[in-house]
Tab-separated table of C-alpha atoms and ligand atoms in Angstrom:
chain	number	residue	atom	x	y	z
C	1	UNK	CA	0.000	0.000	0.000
C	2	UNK	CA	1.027	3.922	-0.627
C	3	UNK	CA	1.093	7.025	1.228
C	4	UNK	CA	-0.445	8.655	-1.541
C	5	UNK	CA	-1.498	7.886	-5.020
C	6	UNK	CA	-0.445	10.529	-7.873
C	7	UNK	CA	-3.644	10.710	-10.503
C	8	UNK	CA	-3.348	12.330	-13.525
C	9	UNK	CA	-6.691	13.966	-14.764
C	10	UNK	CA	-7.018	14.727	-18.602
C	11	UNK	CA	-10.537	16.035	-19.270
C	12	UNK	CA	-10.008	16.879	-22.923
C	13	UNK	CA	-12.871	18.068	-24.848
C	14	UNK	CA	-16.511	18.577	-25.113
C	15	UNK	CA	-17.804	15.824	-22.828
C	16	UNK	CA	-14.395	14.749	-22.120
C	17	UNK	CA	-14.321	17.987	-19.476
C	18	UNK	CA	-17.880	17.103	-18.019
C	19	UNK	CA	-17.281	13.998	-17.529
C	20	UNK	CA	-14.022	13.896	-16.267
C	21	UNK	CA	-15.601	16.506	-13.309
C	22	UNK	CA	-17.821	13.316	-12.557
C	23	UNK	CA	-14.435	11.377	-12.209
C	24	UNK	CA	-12.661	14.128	-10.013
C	25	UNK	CA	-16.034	14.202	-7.139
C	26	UNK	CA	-15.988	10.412	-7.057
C	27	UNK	CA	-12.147	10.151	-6.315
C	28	UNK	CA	-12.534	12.890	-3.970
C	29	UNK	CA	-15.682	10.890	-2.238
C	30	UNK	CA	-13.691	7.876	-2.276
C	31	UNK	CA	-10.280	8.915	-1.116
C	32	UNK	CA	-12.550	11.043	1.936
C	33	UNK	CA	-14.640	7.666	2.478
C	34	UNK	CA	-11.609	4.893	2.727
C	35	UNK	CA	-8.696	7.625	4.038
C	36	UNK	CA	-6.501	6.731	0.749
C	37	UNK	CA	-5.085	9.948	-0.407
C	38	UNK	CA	-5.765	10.521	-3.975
C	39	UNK	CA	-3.420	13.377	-5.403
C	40	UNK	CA	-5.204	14.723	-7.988
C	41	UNK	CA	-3.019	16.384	-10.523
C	42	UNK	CA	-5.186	17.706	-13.486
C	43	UNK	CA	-3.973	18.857	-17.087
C	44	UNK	CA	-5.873	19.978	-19.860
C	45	UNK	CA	-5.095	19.115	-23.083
C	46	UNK	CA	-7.169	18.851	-26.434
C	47	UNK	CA	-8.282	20.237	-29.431
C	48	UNK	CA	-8.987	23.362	-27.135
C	49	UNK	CA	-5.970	23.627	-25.393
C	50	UNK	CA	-4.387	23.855	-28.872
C	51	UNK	CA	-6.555	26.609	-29.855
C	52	UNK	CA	-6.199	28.538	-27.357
C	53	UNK	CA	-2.346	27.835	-27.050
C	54	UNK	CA	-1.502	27.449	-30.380
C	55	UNK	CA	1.566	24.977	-30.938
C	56	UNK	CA	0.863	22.190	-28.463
C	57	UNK	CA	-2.086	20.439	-27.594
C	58	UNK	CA	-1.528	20.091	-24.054
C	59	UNK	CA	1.703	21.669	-21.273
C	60	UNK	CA	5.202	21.112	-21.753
C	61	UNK	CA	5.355	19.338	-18.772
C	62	UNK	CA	2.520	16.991	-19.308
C	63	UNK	CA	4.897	13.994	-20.713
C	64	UNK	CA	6.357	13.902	-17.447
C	65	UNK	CA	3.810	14.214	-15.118
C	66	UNK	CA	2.091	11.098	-17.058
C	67	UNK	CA	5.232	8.794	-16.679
C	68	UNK	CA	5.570	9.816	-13.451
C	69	UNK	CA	1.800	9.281	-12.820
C	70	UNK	CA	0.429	6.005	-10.686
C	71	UNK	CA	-2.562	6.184	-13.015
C	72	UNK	CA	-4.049	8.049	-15.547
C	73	UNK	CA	-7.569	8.976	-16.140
C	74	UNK	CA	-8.723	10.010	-19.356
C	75	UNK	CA	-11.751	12.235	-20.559
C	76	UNK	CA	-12.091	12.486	-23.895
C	77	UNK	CA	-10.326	14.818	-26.924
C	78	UNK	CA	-11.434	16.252	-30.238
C	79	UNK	CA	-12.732	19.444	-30.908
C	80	UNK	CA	-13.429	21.303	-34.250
C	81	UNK	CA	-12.141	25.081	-35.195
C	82	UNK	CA	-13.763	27.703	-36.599
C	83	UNK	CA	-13.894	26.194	-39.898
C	84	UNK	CA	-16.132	23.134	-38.838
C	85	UNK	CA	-13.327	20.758	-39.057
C	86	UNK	CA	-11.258	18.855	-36.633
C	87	UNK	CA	-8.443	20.587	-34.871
C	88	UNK	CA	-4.921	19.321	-36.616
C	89	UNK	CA	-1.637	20.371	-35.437
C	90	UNK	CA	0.800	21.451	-37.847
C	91	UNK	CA	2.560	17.847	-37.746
C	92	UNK	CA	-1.224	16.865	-39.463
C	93	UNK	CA	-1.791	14.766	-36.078
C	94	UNK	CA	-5.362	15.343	-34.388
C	95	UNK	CA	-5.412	18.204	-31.105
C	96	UNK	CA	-5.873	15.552	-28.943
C	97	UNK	CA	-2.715	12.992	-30.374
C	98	UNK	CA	-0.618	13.309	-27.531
C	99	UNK	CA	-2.739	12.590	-24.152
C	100	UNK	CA	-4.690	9.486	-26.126
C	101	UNK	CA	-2.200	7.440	-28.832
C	102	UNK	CA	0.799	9.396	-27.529
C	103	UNK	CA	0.444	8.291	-23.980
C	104	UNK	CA	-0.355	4.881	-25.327
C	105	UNK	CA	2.862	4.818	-27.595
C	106	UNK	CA	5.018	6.313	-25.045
C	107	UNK	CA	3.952	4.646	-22.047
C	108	UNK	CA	4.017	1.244	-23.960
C	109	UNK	CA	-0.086	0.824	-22.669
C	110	UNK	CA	0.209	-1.908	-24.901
C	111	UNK	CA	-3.816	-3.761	-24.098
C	112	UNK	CA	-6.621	-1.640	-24.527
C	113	UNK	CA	-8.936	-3.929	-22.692
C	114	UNK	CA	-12.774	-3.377	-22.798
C	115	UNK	CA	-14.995	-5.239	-21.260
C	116	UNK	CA	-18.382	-6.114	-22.746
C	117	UNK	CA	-20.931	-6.816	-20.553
C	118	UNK	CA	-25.091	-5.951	-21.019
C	119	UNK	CA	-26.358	-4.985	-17.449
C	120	UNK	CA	-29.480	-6.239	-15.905
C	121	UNK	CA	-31.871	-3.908	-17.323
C	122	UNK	CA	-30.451	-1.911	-19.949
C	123	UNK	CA	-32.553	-1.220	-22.746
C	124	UNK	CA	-31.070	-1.101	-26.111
C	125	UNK	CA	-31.815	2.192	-28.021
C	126	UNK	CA	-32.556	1.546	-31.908
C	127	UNK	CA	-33.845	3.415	-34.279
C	128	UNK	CA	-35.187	5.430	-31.337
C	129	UNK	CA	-36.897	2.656	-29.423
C	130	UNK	CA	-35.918	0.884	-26.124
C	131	UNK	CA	-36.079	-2.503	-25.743
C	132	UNK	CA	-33.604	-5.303	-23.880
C	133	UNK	CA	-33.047	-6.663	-27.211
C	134	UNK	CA	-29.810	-8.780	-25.805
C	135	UNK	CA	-30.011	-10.360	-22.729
C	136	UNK	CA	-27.497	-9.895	-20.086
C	137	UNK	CA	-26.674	-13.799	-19.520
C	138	UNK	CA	-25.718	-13.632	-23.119
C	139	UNK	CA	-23.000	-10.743	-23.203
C	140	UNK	CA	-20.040	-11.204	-21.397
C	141	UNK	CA	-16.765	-10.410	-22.999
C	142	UNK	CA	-13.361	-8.687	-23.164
C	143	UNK	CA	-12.242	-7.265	-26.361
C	144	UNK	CA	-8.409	-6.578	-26.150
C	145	UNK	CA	-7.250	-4.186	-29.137
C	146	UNK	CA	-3.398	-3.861	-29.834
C	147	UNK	CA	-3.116	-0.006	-28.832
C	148	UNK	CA	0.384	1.326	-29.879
C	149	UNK	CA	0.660	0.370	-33.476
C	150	UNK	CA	-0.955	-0.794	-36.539
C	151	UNK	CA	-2.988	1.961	-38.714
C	152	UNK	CA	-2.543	4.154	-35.783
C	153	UNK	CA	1.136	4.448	-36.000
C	154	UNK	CA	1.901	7.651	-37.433
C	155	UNK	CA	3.441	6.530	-40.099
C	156	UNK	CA	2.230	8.215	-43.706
C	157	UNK	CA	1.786	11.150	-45.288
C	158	UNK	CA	-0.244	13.243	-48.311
C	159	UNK	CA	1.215	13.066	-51.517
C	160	UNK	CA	1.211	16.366	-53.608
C	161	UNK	CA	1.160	17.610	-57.059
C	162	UNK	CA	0.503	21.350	-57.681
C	163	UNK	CA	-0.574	21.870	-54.763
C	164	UNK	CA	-3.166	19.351	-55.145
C	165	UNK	CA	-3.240	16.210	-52.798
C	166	UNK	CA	-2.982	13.419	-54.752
C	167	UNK	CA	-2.862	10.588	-52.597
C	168	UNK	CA	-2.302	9.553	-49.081
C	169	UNK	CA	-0.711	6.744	-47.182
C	170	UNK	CA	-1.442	5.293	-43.867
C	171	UNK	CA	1.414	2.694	-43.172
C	172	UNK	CA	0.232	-0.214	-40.822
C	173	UNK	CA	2.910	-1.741	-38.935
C	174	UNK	CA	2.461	-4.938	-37.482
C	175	UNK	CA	5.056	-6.604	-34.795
C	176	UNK	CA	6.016	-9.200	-33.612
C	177	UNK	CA	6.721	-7.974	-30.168
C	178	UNK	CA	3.995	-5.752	-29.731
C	179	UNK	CA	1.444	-9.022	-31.162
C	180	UNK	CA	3.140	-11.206	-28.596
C	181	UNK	CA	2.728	-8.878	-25.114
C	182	UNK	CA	-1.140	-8.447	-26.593
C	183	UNK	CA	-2.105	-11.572	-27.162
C	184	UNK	CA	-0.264	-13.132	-24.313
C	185	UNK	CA	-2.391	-10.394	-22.754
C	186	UNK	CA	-5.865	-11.969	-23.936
C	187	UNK	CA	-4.889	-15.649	-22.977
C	188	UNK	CA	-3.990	-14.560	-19.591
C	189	UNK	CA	-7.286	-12.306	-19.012
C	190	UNK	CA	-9.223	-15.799	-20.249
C	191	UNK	CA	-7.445	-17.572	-17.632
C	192	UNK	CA	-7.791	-14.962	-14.942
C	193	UNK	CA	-11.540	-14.898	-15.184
C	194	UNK	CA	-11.746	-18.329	-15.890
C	195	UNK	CA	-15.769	-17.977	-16.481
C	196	UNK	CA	-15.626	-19.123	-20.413
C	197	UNK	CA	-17.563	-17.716	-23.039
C	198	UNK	CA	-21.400	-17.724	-21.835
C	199	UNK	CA	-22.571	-20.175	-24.650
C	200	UNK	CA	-20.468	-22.899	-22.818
C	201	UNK	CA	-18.316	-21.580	-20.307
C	202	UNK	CA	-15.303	-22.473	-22.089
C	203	UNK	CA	-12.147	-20.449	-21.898
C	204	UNK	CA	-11.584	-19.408	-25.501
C	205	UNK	CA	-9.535	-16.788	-27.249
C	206	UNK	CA	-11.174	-15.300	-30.195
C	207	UNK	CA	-8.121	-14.463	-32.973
C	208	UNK	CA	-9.688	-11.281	-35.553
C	209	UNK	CA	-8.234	-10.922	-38.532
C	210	UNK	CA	-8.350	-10.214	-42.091
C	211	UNK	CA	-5.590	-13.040	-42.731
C	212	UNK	CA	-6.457	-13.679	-46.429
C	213	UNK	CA	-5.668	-10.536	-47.756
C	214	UNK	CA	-3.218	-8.572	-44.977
C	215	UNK	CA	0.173	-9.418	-44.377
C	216	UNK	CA	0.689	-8.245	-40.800
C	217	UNK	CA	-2.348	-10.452	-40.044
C	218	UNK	CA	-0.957	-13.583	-41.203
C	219	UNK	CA	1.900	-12.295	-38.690
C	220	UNK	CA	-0.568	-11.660	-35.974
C	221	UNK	CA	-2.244	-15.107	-36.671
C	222	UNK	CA	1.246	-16.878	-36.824
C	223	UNK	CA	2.076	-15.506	-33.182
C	224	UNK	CA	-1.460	-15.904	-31.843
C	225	UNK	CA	-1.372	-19.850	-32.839
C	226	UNK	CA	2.578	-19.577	-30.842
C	227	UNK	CA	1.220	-18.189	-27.749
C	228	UNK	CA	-1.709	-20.398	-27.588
C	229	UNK	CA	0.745	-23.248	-27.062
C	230	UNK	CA	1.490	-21.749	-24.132
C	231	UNK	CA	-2.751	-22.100	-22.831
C	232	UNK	CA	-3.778	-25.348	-23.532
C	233	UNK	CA	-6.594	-25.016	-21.303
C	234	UNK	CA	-7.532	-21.874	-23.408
C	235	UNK	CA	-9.694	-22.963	-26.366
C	236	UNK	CA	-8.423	-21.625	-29.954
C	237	UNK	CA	-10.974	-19.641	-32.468
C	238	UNK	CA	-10.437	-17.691	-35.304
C	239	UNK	CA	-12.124	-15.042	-36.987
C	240	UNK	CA	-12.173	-12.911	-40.150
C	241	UNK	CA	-12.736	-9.472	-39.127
C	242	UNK	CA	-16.479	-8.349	-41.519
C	243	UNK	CA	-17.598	-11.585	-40.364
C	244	UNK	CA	-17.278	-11.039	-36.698
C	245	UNK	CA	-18.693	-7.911	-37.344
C	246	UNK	CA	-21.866	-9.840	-37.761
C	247	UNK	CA	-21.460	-12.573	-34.955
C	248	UNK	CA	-20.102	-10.579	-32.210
C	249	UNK	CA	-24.120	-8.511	-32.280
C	250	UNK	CA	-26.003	-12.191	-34.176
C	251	UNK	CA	-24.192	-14.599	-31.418
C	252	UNK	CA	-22.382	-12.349	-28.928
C	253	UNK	CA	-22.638	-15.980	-26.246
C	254	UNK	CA	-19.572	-17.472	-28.138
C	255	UNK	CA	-17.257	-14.769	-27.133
C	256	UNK	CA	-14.855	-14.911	-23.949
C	257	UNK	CA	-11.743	-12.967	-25.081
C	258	UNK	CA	-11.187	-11.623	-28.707
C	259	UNK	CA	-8.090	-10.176	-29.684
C	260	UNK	CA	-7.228	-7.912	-32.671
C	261	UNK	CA	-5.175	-5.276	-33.865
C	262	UNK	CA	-5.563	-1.806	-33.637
C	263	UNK	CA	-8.089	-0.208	-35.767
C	264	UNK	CA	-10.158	-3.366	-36.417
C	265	UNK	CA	-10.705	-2.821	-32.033
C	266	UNK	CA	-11.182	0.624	-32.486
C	267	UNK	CA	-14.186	-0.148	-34.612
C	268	UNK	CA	-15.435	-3.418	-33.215
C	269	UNK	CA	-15.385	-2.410	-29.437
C	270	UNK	CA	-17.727	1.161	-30.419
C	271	UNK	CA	-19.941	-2.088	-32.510
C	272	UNK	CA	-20.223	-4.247	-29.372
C	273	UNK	CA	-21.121	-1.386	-27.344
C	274	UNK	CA	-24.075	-1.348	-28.941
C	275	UNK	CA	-24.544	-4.715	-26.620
C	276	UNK	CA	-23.880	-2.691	-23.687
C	277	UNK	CA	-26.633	0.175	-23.946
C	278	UNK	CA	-24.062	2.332	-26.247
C	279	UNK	CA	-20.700	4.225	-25.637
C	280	UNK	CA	-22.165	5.642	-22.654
C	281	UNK	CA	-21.628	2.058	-20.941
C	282	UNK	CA	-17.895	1.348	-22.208
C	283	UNK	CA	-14.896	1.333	-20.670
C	284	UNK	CA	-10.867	0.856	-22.499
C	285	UNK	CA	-8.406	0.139	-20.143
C	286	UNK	CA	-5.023	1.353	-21.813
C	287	UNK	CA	-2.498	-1.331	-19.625
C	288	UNK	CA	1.074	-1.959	-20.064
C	289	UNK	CA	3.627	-3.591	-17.783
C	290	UNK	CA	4.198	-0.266	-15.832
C	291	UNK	CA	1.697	2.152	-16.463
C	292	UNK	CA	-2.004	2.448	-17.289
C	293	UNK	CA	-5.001	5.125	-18.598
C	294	UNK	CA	-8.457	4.563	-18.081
C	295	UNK	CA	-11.179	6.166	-19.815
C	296	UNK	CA	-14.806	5.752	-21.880
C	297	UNK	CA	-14.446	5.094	-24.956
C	298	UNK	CA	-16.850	7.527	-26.350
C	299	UNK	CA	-15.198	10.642	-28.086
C	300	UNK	CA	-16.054	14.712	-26.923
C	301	UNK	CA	-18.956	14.101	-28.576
C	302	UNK	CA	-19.735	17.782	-29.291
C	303	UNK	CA	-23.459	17.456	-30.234
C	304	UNK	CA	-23.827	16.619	-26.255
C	305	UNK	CA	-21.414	19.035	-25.096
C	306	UNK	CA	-22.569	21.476	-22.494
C	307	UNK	CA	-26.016	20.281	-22.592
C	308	UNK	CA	-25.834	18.056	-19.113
C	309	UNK	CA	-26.806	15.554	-21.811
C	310	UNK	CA	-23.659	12.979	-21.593
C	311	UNK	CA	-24.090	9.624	-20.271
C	312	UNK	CA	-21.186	9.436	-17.159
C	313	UNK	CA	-21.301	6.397	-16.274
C	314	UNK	CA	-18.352	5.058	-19.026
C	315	UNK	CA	-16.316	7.944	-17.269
C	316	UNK	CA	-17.855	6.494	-13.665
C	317	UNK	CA	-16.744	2.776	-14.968
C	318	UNK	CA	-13.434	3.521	-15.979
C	319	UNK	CA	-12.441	5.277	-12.859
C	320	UNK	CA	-13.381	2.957	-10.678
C	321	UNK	CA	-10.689	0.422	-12.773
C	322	UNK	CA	-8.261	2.699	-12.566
C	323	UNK	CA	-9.132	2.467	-9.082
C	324	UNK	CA	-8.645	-1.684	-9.201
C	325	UNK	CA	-5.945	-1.514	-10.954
C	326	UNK	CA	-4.196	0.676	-8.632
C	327	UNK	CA	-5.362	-1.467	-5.823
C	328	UNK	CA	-4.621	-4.941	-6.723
C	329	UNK	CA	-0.862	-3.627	-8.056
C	330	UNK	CA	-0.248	-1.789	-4.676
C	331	UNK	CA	-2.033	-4.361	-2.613
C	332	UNK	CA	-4.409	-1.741	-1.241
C	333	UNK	CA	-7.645	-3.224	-0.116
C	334	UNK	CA	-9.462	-0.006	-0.265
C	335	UNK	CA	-9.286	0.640	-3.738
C	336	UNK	CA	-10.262	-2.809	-4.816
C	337	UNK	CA	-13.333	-2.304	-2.631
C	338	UNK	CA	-14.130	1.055	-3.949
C	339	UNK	CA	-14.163	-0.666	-7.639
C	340	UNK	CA	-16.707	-2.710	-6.800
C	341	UNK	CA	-19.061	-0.523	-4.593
C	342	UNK	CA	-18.958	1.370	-7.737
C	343	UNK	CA	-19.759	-0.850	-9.799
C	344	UNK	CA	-22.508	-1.929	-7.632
C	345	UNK	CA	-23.621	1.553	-7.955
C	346	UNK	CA	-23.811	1.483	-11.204
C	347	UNK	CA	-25.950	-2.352	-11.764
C	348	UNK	CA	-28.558	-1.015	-9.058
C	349	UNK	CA	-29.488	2.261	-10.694
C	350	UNK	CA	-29.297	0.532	-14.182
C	351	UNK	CA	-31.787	-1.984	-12.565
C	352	UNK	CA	-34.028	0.422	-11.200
C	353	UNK	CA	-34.129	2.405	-14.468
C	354	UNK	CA	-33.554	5.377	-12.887
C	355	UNK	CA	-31.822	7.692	-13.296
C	356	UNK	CA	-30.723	7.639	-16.902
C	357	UNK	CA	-29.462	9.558	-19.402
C	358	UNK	CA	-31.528	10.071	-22.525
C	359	UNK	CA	-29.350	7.391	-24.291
C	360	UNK	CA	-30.460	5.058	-21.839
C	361	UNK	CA	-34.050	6.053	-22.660
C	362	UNK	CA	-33.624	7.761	-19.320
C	363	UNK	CA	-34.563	11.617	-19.015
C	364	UNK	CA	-32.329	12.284	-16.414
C	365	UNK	CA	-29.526	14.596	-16.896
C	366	UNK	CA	-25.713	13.611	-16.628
C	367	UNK	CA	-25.359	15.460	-13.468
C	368	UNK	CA	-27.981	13.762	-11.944
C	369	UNK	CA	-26.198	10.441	-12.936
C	370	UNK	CA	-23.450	10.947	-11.463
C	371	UNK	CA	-24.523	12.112	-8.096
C	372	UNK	CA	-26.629	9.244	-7.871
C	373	UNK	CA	-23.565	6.904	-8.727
C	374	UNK	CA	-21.384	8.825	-6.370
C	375	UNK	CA	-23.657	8.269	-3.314
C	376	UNK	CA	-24.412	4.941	-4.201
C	377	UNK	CA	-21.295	4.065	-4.011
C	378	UNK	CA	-19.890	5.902	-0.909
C	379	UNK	CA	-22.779	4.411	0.690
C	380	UNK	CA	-21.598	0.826	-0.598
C	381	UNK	CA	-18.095	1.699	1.233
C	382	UNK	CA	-20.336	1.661	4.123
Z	8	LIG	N1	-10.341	8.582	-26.939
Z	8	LIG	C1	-10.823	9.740	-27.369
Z	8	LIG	O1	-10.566	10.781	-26.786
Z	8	LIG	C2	-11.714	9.759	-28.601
Z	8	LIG	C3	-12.385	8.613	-29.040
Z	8	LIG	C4	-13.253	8.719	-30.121
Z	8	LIG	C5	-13.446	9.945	-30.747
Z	8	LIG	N2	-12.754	11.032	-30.317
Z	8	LIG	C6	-12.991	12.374	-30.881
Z	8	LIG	O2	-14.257	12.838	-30.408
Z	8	LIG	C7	-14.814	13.745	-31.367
Z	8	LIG	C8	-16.243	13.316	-31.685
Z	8	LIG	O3	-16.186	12.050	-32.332
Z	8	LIG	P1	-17.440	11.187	-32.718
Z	8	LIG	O4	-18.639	12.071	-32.758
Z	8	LIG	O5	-17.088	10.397	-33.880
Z	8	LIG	O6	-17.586	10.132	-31.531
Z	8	LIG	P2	-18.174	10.298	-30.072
Z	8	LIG	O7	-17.905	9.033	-29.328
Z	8	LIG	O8	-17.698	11.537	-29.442
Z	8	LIG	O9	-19.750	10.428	-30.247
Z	8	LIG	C9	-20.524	9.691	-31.152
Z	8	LIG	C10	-21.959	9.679	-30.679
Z	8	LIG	O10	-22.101	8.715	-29.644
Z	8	LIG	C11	-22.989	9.171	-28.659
Z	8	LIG	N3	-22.265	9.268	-27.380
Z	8	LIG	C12	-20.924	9.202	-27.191
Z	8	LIG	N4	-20.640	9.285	-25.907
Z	8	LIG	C13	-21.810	9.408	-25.249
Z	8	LIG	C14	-22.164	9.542	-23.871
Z	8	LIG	N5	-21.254	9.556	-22.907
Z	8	LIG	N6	-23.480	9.654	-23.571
Z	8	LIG	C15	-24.411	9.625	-24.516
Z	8	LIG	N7	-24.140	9.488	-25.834
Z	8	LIG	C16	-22.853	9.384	-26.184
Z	8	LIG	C17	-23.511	10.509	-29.121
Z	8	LIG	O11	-24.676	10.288	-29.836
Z	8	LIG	C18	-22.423	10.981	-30.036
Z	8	LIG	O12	-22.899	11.921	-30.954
Z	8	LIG	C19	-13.880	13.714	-32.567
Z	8	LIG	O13	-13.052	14.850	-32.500
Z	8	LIG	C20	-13.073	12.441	-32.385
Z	8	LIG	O14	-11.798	12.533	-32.958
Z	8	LIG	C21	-11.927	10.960	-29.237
């Protein structure tokens, strides 16, 4: 156990900021209710930050205070300039690069884990009706995206005639090292819980790729079918990535752990949230060996933005991980009891239907959310 815990707090953008507000009272309630002292050191960073600043898109010292961070917790970034279009630095990266893919890269947060699990009494919003249209005993997975390379590696550029883009490249690297520590990742989290896929509560690791036509996903294959040696116990599937597009929302019971690379997760994980009540539900958990960031993975969503319309309880969800995490690597007992009151928080309002966001089919406001979660919770500390 710690003294003291250093947190970093990046609200970001849009959302990102209101959210992350939610995340700042529940530490606070939490560190007051179990006597572990959170440090709270916020930065702001963003699309914003970069308009207002200029040439960075968050403090100089920002890189430093992350490493030297126990955990980070993430809003959310992206924010468009006066123009209507996304905020780009003049490297072409997104306002917003450095606190989300740059802390991953940097800080070798080398799983994005997100769990995908459909609550007791979430309703499923489509086409602007609620219904439960999958059923909680049915969804219960973790998705683990490879989160410092692939399509997301920076590596490109726009090709030019006459002032005239031409053509653009978007190199995606795939390695070997960064495939191993990822999919050794995924066998070990099937192991851990142990549970199995719902269908038939067998441990199995779900491989998705697009192997037929993609070099570095024969390489990912070729390592995942390595590491599985390793798990015998863990049951071996493969998929090709459009059609698990269609079975992970037609048959979402034969998932325990699926693996992939970057952007294919990036896309799949917002598509299973659909199973979850929508991005308002889900959680990444950026993890490496020696650092981690928690945070929804919803954007800044600026349609929502200072509307008290945003759905916390992603933001509410990821901090209380961060809180785990922090708990079971320091041995603190507190923390790993806070996750869970909050997490209890969060099943018995979703049971009771109230209060919800509009997303939810709710009509509560996010602030409202949020306190409710909050004293839930504290009161679950006892
Ligand atoms: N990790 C990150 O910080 C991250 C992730 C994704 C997108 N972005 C950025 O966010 C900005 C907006 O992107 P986008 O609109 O494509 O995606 P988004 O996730 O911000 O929002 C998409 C839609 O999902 C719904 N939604 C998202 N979060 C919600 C919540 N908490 N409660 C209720 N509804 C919610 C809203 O309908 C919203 O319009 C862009 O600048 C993008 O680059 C950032």
């Amino acid at each position: 156990m710690k003294a003291a815990y250093d947190v970093v707090l990046l609200p970001g953008d849009g959302i990102g900021v209101e959210v992350a507000a939610d995340a700042r009272a529940l530490l606070e309630g939490v560190a007051a209710r179990t006597g572990a002292n959170l440090r709270i050191d916020e930065i702001p960073c963003g699309g914003r930050f970069y308009l207002e600043h200029g040439s960075r898109d968050w403090p100089e010292d920002a890189e430093k205070r992350c490493a030297a961070a126990d955990v980070i917790v993430l809003g959310a970034v992206g924010w468009a300039g006066p123009d209507g279009s996304p905020v780009t630095m003049s490297d072409g990266k997104m306002a917003g690069w450095s606190p989300v893919i740059g802390n991953r890269m940097r800080l070798d947060l080398y799983a994005n884990v997100r769990p995908v699990r459909c609550l007791p009494g979430i309703k499923h919003g489509i086409s602007g009706r609620f219904a439960q249209v999958w059923s909680p005993d049915k969804v219960d997975m973790i998705m683990v995206r490879e989160n410092t390379e692939g399509l997301y590696s920076g590596v490109g550029g726009m090709h030019t005639t006459d002032d005239v883009v031409t053509a653009a490249t978007d190199t995606r690297i795939i390695t070997r090292r960064a495939s191993e520590k990822v999919i050794r990742k995924a066998f070990q989290l099937s192991r851990e819980r142990g549970q199995g896929a719902p269908a038939d509560g067998k441990k199995r690791v779900t491989c998705i790729v697009k192997n037929n036509v993609l070099y570095g996903c024969k390489l990912f294959l070729d390592v995942y079918r390595e590491v599985a040696r390793d798990f015998p116990d863990v049951e071996q599937d493969v998929a090709i990535v459009d059609a698990f597009a269609m079975f992970v929302l037609t048959q979402p019971e034969r998932y325990d752990v699926c693996v992939t690379t970057n952007m294919f997760g990036d896309i799949l994980t917002d598509l299973a949230s659909v199973l979850q009540g929508g991005m308002g539900m889900a959680v990444g958990c950026n993890v490496g060996d020696a650092h981690a960031m928690f945070e929804p993975i919803h954007g800044s969503a600026p349609p929502l933005a200072g509307k008290d319309r945003a759905n916390p309880i992603a933001m509410l969800l990821a901090t209380a991980a961060a809180l785990d995490w922090l708990g079971r690597r320091h041995d603190d007992a507190r923390l790993v009891r806070a996750h869970g009151a909050i997490t209890r928080a969060v099943e018995s309002i979703v049971a009771a239907g109230a209060p919800l966001t509009a997303d939810l089919g709710g009509t509560a406001g996010r602030s409202a959310v949020a306190q409710a979660v909050r004293e839930a919770a504290l009161a679950n500390l006892g």
